[in-house]
mmCIF file of C-alpha atoms and ligand atoms in Angstrom:
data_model
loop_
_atom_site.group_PDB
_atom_site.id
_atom_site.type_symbol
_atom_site.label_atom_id
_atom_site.label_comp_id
_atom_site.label_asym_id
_atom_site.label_seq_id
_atom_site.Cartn_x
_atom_site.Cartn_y
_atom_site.Cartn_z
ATOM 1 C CA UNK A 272 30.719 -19.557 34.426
ATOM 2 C CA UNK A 273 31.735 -16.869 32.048
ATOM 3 C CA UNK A 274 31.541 -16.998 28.036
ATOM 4 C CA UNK A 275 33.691 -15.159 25.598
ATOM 5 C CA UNK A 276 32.363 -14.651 22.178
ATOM 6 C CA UNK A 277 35.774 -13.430 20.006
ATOM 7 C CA UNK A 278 35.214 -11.738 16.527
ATOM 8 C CA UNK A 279 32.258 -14.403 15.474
ATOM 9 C CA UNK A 280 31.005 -14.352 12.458
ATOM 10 C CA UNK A 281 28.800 -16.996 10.561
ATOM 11 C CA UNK A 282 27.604 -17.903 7.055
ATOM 12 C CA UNK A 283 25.480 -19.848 6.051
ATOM 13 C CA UNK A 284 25.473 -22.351 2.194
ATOM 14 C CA UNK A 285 21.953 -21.856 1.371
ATOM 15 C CA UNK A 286 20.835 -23.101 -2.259
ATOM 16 C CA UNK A 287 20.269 -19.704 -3.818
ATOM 17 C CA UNK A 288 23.710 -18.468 -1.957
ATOM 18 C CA UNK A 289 25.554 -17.621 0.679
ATOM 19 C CA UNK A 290 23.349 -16.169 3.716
ATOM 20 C CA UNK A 291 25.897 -13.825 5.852
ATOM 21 C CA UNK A 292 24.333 -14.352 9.539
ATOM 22 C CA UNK A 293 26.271 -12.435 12.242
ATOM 23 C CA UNK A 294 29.439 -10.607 11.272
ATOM 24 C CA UNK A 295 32.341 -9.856 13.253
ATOM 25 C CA UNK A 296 30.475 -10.095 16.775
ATOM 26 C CA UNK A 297 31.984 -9.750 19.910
ATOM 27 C CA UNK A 298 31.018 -9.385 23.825
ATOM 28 C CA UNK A 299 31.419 -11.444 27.104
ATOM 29 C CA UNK A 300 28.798 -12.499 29.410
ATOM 30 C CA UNK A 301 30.985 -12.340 33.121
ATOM 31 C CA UNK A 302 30.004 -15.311 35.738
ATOM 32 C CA UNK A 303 26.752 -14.866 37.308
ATOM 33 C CA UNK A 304 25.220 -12.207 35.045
ATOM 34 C CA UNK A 305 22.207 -11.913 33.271
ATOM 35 C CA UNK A 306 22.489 -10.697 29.419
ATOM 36 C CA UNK A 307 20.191 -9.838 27.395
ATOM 37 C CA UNK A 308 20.504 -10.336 23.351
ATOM 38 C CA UNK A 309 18.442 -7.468 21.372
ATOM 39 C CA UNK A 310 17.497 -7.466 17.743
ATOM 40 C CA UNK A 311 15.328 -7.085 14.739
ATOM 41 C CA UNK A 312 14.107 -10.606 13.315
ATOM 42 C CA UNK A 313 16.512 -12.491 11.011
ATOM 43 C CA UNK A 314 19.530 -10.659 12.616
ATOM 44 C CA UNK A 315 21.197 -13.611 13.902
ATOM 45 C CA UNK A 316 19.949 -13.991 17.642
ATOM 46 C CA UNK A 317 18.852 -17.860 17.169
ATOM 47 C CA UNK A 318 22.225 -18.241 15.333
ATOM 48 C CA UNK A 319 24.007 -16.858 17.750
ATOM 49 C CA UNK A 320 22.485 -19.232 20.384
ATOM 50 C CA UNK A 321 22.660 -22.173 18.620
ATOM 51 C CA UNK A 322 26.665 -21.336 18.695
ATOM 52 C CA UNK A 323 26.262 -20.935 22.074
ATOM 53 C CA UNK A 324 24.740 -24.167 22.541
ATOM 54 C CA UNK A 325 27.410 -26.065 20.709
ATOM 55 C CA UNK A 326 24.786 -27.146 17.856
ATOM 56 C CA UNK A 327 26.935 -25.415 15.087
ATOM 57 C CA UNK A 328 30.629 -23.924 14.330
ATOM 58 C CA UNK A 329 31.073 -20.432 13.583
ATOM 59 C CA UNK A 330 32.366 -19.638 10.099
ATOM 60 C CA UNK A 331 35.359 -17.317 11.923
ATOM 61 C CA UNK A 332 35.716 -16.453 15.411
ATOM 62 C CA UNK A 333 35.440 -18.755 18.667
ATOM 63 C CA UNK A 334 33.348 -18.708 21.809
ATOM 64 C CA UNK A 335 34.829 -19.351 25.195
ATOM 65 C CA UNK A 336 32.790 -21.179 28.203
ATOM 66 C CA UNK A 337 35.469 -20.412 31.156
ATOM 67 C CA UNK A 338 38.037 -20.257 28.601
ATOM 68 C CA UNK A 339 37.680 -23.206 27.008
ATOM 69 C CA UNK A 340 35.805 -22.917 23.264
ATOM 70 C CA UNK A 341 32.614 -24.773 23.086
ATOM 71 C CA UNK A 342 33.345 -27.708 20.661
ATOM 72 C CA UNK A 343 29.860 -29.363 20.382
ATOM 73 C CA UNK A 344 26.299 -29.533 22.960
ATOM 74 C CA UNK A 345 28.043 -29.856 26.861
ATOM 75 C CA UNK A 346 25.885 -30.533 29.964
ATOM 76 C CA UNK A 347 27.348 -27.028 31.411
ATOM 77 C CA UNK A 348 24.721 -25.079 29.339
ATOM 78 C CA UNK A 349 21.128 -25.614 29.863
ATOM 79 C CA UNK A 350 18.360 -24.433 26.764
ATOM 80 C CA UNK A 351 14.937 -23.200 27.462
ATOM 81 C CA UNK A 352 12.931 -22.972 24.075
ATOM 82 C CA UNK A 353 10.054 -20.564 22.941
ATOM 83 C CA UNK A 354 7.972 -22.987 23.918
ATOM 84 C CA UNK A 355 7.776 -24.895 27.130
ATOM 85 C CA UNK A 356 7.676 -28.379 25.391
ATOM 86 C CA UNK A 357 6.661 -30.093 28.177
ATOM 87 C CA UNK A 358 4.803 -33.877 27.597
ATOM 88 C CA UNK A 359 0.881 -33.629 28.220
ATOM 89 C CA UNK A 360 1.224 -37.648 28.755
ATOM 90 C CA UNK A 361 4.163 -36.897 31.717
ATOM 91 C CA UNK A 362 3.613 -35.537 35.445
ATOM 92 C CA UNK A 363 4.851 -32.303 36.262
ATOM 93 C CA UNK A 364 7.358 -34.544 37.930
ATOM 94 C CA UNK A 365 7.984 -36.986 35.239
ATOM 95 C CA UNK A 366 8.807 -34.048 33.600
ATOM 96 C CA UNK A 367 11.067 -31.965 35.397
ATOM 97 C CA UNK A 368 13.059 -35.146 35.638
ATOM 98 C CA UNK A 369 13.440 -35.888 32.588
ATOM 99 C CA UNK A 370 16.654 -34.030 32.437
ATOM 100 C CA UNK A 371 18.354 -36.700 35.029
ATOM 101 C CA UNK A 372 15.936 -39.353 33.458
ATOM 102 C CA UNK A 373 17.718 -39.432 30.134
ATOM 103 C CA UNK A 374 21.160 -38.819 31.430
ATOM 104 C CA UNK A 375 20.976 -41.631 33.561
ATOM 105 C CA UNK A 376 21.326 -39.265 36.784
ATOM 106 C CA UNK A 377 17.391 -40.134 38.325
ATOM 107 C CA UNK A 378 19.117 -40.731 41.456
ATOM 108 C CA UNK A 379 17.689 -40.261 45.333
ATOM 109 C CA UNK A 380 19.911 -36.979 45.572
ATOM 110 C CA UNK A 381 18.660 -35.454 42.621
ATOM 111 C CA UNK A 382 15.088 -36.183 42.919
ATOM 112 C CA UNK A 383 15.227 -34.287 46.555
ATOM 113 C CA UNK A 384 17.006 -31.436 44.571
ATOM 114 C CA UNK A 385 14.192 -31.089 42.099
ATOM 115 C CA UNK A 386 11.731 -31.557 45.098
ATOM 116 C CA UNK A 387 13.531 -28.883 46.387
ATOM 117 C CA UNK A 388 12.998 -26.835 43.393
ATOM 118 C CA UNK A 389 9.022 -27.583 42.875
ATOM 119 C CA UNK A 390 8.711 -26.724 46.399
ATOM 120 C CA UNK A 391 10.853 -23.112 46.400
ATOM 121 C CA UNK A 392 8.600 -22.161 43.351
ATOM 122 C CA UNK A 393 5.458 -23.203 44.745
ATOM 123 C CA UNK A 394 4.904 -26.069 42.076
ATOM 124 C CA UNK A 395 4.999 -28.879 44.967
ATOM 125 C CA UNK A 396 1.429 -29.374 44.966
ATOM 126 C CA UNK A 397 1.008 -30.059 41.098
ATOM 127 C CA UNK A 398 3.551 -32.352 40.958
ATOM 128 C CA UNK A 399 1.290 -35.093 39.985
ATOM 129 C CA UNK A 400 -0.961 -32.869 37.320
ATOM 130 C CA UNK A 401 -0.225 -32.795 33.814
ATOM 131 C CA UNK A 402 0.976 -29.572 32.033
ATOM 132 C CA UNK A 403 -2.594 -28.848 30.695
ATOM 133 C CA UNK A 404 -3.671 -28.628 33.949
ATOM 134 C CA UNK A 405 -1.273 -25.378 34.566
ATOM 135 C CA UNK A 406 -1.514 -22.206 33.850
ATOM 136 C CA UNK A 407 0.805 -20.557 31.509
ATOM 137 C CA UNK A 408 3.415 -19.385 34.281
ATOM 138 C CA UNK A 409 3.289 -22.335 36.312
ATOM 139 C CA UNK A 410 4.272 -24.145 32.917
ATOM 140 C CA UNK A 411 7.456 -21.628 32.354
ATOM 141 C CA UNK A 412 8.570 -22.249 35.731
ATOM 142 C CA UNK A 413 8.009 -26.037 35.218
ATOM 143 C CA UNK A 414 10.126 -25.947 32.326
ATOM 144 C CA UNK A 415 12.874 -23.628 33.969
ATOM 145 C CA UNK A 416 13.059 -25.663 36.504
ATOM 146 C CA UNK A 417 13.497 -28.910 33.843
ATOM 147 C CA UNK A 418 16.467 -27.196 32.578
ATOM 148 C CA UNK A 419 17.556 -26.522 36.328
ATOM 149 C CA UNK A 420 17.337 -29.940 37.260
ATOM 150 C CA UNK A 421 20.474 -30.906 35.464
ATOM 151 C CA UNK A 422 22.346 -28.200 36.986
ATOM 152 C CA UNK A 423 24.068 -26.020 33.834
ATOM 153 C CA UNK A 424 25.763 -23.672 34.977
ATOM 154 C CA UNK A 425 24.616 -21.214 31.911
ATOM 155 C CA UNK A 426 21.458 -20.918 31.175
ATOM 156 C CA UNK A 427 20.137 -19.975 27.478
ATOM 157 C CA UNK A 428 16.819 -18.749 27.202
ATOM 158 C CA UNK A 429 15.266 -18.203 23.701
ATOM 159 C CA UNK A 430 12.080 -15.977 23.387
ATOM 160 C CA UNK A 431 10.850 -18.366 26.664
ATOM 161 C CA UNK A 432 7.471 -15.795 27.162
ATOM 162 C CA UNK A 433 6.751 -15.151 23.416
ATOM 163 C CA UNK A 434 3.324 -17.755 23.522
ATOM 164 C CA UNK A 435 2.302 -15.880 26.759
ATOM 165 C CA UNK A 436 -0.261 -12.959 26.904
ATOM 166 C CA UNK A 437 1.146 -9.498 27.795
ATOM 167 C CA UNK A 438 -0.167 -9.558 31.056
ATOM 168 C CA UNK A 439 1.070 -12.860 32.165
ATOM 169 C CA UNK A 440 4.540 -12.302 30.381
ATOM 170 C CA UNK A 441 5.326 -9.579 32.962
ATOM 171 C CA UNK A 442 4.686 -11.041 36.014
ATOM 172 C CA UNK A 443 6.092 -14.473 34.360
ATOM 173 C CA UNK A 444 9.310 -12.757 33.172
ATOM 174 C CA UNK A 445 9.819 -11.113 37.118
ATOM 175 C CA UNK A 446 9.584 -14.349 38.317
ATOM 176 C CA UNK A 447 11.512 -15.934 35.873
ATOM 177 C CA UNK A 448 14.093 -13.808 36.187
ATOM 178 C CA UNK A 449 13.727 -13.677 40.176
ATOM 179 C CA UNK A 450 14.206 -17.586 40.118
ATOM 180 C CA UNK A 451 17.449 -17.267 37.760
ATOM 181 C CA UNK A 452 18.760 -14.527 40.077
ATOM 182 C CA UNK A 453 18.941 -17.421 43.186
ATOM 183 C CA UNK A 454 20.465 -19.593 41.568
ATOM 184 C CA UNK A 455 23.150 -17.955 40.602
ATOM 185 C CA UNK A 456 23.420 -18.893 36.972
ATOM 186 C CA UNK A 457 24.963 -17.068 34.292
ATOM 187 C CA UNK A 458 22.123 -16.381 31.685
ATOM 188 C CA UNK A 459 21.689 -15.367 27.608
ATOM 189 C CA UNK A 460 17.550 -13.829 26.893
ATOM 190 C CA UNK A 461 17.285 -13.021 23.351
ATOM 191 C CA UNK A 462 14.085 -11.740 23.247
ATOM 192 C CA UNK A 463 12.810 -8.819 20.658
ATOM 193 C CA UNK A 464 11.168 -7.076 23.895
ATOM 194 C CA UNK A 465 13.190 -3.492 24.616
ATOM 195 C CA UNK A 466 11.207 -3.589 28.079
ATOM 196 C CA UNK A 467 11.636 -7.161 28.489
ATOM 197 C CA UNK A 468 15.245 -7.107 28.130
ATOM 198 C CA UNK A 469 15.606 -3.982 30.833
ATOM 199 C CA UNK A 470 13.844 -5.137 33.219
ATOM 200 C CA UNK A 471 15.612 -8.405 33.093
ATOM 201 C CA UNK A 472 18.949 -7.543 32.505
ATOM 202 C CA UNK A 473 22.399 -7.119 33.979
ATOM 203 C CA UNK A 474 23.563 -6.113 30.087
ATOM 204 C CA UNK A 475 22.127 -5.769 27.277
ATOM 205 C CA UNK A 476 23.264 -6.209 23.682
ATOM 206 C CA UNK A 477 21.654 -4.917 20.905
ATOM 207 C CA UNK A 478 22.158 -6.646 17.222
ATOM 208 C CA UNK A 479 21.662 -4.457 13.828
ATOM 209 C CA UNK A 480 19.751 -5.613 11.183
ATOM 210 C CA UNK A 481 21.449 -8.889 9.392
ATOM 211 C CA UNK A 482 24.011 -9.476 8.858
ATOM 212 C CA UNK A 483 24.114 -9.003 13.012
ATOM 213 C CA UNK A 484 26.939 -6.839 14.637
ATOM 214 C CA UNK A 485 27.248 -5.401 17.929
ATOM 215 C CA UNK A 486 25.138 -2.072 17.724
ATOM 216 C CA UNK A 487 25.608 -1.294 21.222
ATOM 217 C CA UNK A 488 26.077 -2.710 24.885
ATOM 218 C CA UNK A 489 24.356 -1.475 27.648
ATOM 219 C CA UNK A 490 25.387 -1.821 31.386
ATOM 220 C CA UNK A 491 22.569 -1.434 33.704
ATOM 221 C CA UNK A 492 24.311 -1.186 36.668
ATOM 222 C CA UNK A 493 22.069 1.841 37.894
ATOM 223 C CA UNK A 494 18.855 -0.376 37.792
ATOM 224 C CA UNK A 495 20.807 -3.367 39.941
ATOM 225 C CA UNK A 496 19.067 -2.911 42.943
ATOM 226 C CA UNK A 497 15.928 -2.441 41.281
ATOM 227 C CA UNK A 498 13.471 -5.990 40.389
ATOM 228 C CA UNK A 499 11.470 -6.676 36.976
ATOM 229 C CA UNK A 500 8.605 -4.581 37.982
ATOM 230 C CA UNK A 501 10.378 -1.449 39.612
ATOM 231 C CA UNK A 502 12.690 -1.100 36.844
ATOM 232 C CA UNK A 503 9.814 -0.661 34.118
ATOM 233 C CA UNK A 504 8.800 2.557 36.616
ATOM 234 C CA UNK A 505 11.894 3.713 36.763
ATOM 235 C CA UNK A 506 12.913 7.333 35.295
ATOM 236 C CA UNK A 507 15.842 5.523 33.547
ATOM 237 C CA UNK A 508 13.824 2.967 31.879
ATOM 238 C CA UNK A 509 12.351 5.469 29.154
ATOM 239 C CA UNK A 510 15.685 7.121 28.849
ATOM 240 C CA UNK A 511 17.142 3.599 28.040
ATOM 241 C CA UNK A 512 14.198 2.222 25.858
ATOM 242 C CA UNK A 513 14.380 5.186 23.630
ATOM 243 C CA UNK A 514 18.441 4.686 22.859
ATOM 244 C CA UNK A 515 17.838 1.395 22.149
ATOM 245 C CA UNK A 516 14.779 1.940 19.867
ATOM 246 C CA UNK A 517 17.174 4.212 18.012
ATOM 247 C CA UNK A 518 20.095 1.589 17.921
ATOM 248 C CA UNK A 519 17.320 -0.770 16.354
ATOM 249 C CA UNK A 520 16.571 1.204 13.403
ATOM 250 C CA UNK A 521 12.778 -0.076 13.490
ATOM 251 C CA UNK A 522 11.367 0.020 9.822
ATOM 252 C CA UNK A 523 7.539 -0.839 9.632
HETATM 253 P P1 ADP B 881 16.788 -14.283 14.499
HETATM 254 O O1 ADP B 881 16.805 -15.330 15.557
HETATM 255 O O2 ADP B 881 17.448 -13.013 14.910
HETATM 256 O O3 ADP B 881 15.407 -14.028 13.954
HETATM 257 P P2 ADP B 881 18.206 -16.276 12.926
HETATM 258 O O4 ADP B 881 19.453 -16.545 13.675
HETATM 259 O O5 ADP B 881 17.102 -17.276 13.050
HETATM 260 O O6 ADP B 881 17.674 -14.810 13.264
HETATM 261 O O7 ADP B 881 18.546 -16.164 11.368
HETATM 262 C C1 ADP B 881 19.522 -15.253 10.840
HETATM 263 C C2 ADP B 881 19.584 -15.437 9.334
HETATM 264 O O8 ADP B 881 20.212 -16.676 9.035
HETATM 265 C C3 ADP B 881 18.203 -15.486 8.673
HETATM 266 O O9 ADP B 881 18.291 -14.835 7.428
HETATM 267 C C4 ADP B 881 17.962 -16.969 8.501
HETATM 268 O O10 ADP B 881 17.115 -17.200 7.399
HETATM 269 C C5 ADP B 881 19.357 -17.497 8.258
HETATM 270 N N1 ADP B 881 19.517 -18.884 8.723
HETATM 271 C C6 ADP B 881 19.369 -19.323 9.999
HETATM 272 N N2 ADP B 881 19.630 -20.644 10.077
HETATM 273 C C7 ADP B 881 19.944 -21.043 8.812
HETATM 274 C C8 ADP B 881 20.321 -22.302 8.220
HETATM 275 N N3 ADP B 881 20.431 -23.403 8.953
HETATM 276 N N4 ADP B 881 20.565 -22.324 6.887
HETATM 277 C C9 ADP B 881 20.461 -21.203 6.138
HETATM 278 N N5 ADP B 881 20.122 -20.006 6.626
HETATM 279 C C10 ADP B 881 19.865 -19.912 7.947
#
């Protein structure tokens, strides 16, 4: 699936004012790609998701889901939060089926598919655990593979590896990424992580301070062939994570 976003902009009514959000943004995300959202904190990258997710109207502008503009939540795009938010008092596979569970779609053929799933990603044998018994990556992949299980064809990720520890962030994010890769789906990271987002990415977009606007987009068609970890050794990768610094205009 491919997503448009046309000349959005979005304010927000907020007691002491008006609270200008995004401004005038504009980029596409083709079928099958993997983009990457880039910006300083309060720019507009949760906004722009929740948009994205049908969960609010932009002020001006539209966004396009294979042409058509999103007019409220639709099963075609799938969320995965900061947090995993699985249930301690569910199974792994209580969990990952909650999806179908709550749609009323727990049938045979989709329970094989999600078997299917906790098998490829080598969470078959914890099935029947609970998510404290994980460790932090098996819980990101059980709560990809949640959002999997109803089979969206865009997937929006939002910070998903900001509670993890650097260490396990990069091999979680290279197999995150790996996972999202095979199946095909079109995918939106905002994340705050310059290296994150490169080693991730297909394209990235970076946001200026708020009100958000398109500072740049980056096409890392040079790195394709690359994964996660080969990327961040890459001679490009410095070259790329210095531009963008710039773009961001980091104040401490
Ligand atoms: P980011 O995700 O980049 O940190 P957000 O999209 O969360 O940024 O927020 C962008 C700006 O919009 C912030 O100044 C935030 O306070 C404001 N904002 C976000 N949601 C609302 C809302 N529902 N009502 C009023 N202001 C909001």
């Amino acid at each position: 699936m491919h997503i448009e976003i046309d000349h959005v902009s979005m304010r927000y009514q907020a007691p002491d004012g008006e609270i200008e959000a995004l401004r005038d943004v504009s980029f596409s995300v083709p079928d099958h790609t993997f983009v990457s959202i880039v910006g300083p904190s309060g720019c507009g990258k949760s906004t722009l998701l929740s948009l994205l997710a049908g969960l609010e109207k932009p002020t001006d502008g539209a966004l396009l889901l294979d042409g058509e503009p999103i007019r409220g939540p639709t099963e075609k795009i799938g969320f995965m939060p900061q947090r995993d938010q699985l249930f301690e008092w569910r199974s792994i596979w209580r969990n990952v089926l909650l999806g179908p569970e709550i749609r009323g779609d727990d049938t045979k053929a989709r329970r094989e598919m999600v078997r299917t799933l906790l098998a490829d990603y080598a969470l078959a044998p914890f099935k029947d655990k609970v998510p404290s018994q994980l460790s932090g990556g098996m819980r990101q992949r059980c709560a990809l593979i949640r959002t999997l299980a109803v089979e969206p064809g865009v997937l929006l990720l939002d910070e998903p590896f900001s509670a993890l520890d650097y260490q396990t962030r990069l091999a979680v994010s290279a197999d995150i990424a790996r996972i999202i890769r095979q199946s095909g789906k079109t995918a939106i990271l905002v994340t705050h992580d310059i290296s994150e987002a490169i080693s991730m990415s297909d394209r990235i977009v970076v946001l200026s301070h708020r009100p958000g606007t398109v500072r740049a987009i980056h096409d890392l068609t040079e790195m394709e062939s690359l994964n996660p970890m080969e990327r961040r050794g890459a001679p490009e990768f410095q070259a790329l994570f210095n531009q963008i610094w710039e773009e961001l205009d980091v104040n401490v």
